Tab-separated table of C-alpha atoms in Angstrom:
chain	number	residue	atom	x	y	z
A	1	UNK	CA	11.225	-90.645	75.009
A	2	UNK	CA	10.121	-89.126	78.679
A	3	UNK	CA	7.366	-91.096	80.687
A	4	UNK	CA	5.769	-87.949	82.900
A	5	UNK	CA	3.264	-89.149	85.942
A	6	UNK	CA	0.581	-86.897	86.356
A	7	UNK	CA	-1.693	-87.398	89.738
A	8	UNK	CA	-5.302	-86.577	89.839
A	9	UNK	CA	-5.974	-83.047	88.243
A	10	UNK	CA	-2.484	-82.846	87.630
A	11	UNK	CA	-1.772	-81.161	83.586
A	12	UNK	CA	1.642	-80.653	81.372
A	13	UNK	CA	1.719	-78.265	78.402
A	14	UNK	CA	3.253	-79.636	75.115
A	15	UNK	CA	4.220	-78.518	71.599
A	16	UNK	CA	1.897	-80.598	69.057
A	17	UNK	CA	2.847	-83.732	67.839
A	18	UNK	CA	5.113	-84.486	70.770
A	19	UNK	CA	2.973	-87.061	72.620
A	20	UNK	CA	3.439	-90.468	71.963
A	21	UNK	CA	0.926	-92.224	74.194
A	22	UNK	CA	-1.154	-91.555	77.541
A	23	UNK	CA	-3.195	-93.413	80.105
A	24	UNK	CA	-6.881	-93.522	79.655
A	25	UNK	CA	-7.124	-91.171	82.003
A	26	UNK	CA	-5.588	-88.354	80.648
A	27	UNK	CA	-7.977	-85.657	78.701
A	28	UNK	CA	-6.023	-83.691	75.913
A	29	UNK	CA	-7.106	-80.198	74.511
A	30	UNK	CA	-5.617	-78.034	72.078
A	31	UNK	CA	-4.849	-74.365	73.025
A	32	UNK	CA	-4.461	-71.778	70.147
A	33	UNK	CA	-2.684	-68.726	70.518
A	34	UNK	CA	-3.752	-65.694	68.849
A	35	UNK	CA	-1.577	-63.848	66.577
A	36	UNK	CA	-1.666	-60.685	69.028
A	37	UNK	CA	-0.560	-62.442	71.533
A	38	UNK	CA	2.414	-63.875	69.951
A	39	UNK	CA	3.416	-60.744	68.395
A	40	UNK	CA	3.893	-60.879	63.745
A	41	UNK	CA	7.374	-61.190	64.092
A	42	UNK	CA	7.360	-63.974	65.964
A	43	UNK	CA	4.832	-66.333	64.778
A	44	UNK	CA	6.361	-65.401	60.903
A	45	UNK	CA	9.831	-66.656	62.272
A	46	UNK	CA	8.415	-70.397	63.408
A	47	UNK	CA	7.080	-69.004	67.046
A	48	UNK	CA	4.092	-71.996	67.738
A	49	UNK	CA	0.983	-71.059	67.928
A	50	UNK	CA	-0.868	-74.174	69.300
A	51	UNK	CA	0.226	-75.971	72.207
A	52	UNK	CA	-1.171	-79.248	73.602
A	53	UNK	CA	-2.742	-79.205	77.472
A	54	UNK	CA	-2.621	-83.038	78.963
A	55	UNK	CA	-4.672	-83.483	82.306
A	56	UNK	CA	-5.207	-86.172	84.211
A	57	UNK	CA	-9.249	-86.648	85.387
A	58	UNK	CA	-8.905	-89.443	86.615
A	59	UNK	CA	-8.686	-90.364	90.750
A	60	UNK	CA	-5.529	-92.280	90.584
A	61	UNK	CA	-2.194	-91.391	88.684
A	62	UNK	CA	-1.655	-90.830	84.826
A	63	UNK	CA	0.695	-91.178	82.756
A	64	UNK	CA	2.304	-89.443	79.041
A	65	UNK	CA	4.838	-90.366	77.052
A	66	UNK	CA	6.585	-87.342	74.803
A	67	UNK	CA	9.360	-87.126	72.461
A	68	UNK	CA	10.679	-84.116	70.842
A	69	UNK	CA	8.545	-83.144	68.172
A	70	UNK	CA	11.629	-83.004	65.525
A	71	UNK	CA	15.288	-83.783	65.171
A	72	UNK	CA	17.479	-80.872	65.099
A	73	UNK	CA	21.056	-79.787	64.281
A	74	UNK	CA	22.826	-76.849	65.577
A	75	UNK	CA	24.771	-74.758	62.677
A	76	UNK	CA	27.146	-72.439	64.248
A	77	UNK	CA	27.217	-69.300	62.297
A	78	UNK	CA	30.656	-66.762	62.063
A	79	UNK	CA	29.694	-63.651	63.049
A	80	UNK	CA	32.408	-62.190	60.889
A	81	UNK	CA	30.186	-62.519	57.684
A	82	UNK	CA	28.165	-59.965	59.538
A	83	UNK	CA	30.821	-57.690	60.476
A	84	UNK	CA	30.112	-58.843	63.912
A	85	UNK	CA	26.633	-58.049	63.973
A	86	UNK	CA	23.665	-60.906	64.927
A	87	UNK	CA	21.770	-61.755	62.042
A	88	UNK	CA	18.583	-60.668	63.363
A	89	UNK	CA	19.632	-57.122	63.950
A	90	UNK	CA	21.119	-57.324	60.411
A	91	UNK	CA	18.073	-58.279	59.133
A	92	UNK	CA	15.994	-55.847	60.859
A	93	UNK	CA	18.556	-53.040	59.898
A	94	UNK	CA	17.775	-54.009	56.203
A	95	UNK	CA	14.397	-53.723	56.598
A	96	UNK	CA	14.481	-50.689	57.778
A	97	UNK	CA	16.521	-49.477	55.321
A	98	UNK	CA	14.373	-50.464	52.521
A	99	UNK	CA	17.204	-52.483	51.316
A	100	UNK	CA	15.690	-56.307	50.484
């Protein structure tokens, strides 16, 4: 957990679900991204598409407390499965292909 200090006017941009608690103080708004913004590909492959604005209104300093919004595990992956090529590109190259 992370303890940020915001002074007067002062805002942070978060993922959703990250913030654990804030000062009284401290307004919160949700921003939505359109999907034309963000682009297909990447809101279908787990790009957000909200994000969390946290400003301080008050005169004196704020405070917010955030976390990371999930635990996470890095898998390595052998590129040798793909005969060397990134599995994105592979994918994409299927796609094209017509191959599913």
């Amino acid at each position: 957990m992370v303890q940020i200090m915001l002074k007067p006017q002062e805002k942070i941009i978060a993922k959703p679900g990250s913030t654990c608690y804030m000062s009284g103080s401290t307004q919160m708004e949700n921003v939505y991204i359109s999907k034309n913004v963000v682009g297909m590909w990447q809101w279908a492959f787990g790009k957000a598409t909200t994000s969390v604005v946290l400003l301080n209104q008050g005169s004196g300093d704020g405070f917010v407390g955030t976390v990371a919004p999930s635990l996470a595990k890095i898998f390595p992956i052998d590129s040798a499965m793909f005969d060397g090529k990134r599995a994105a590109r592979l994918f994409f190259e299927r796609e094209k292909s017509g191959d599913s």
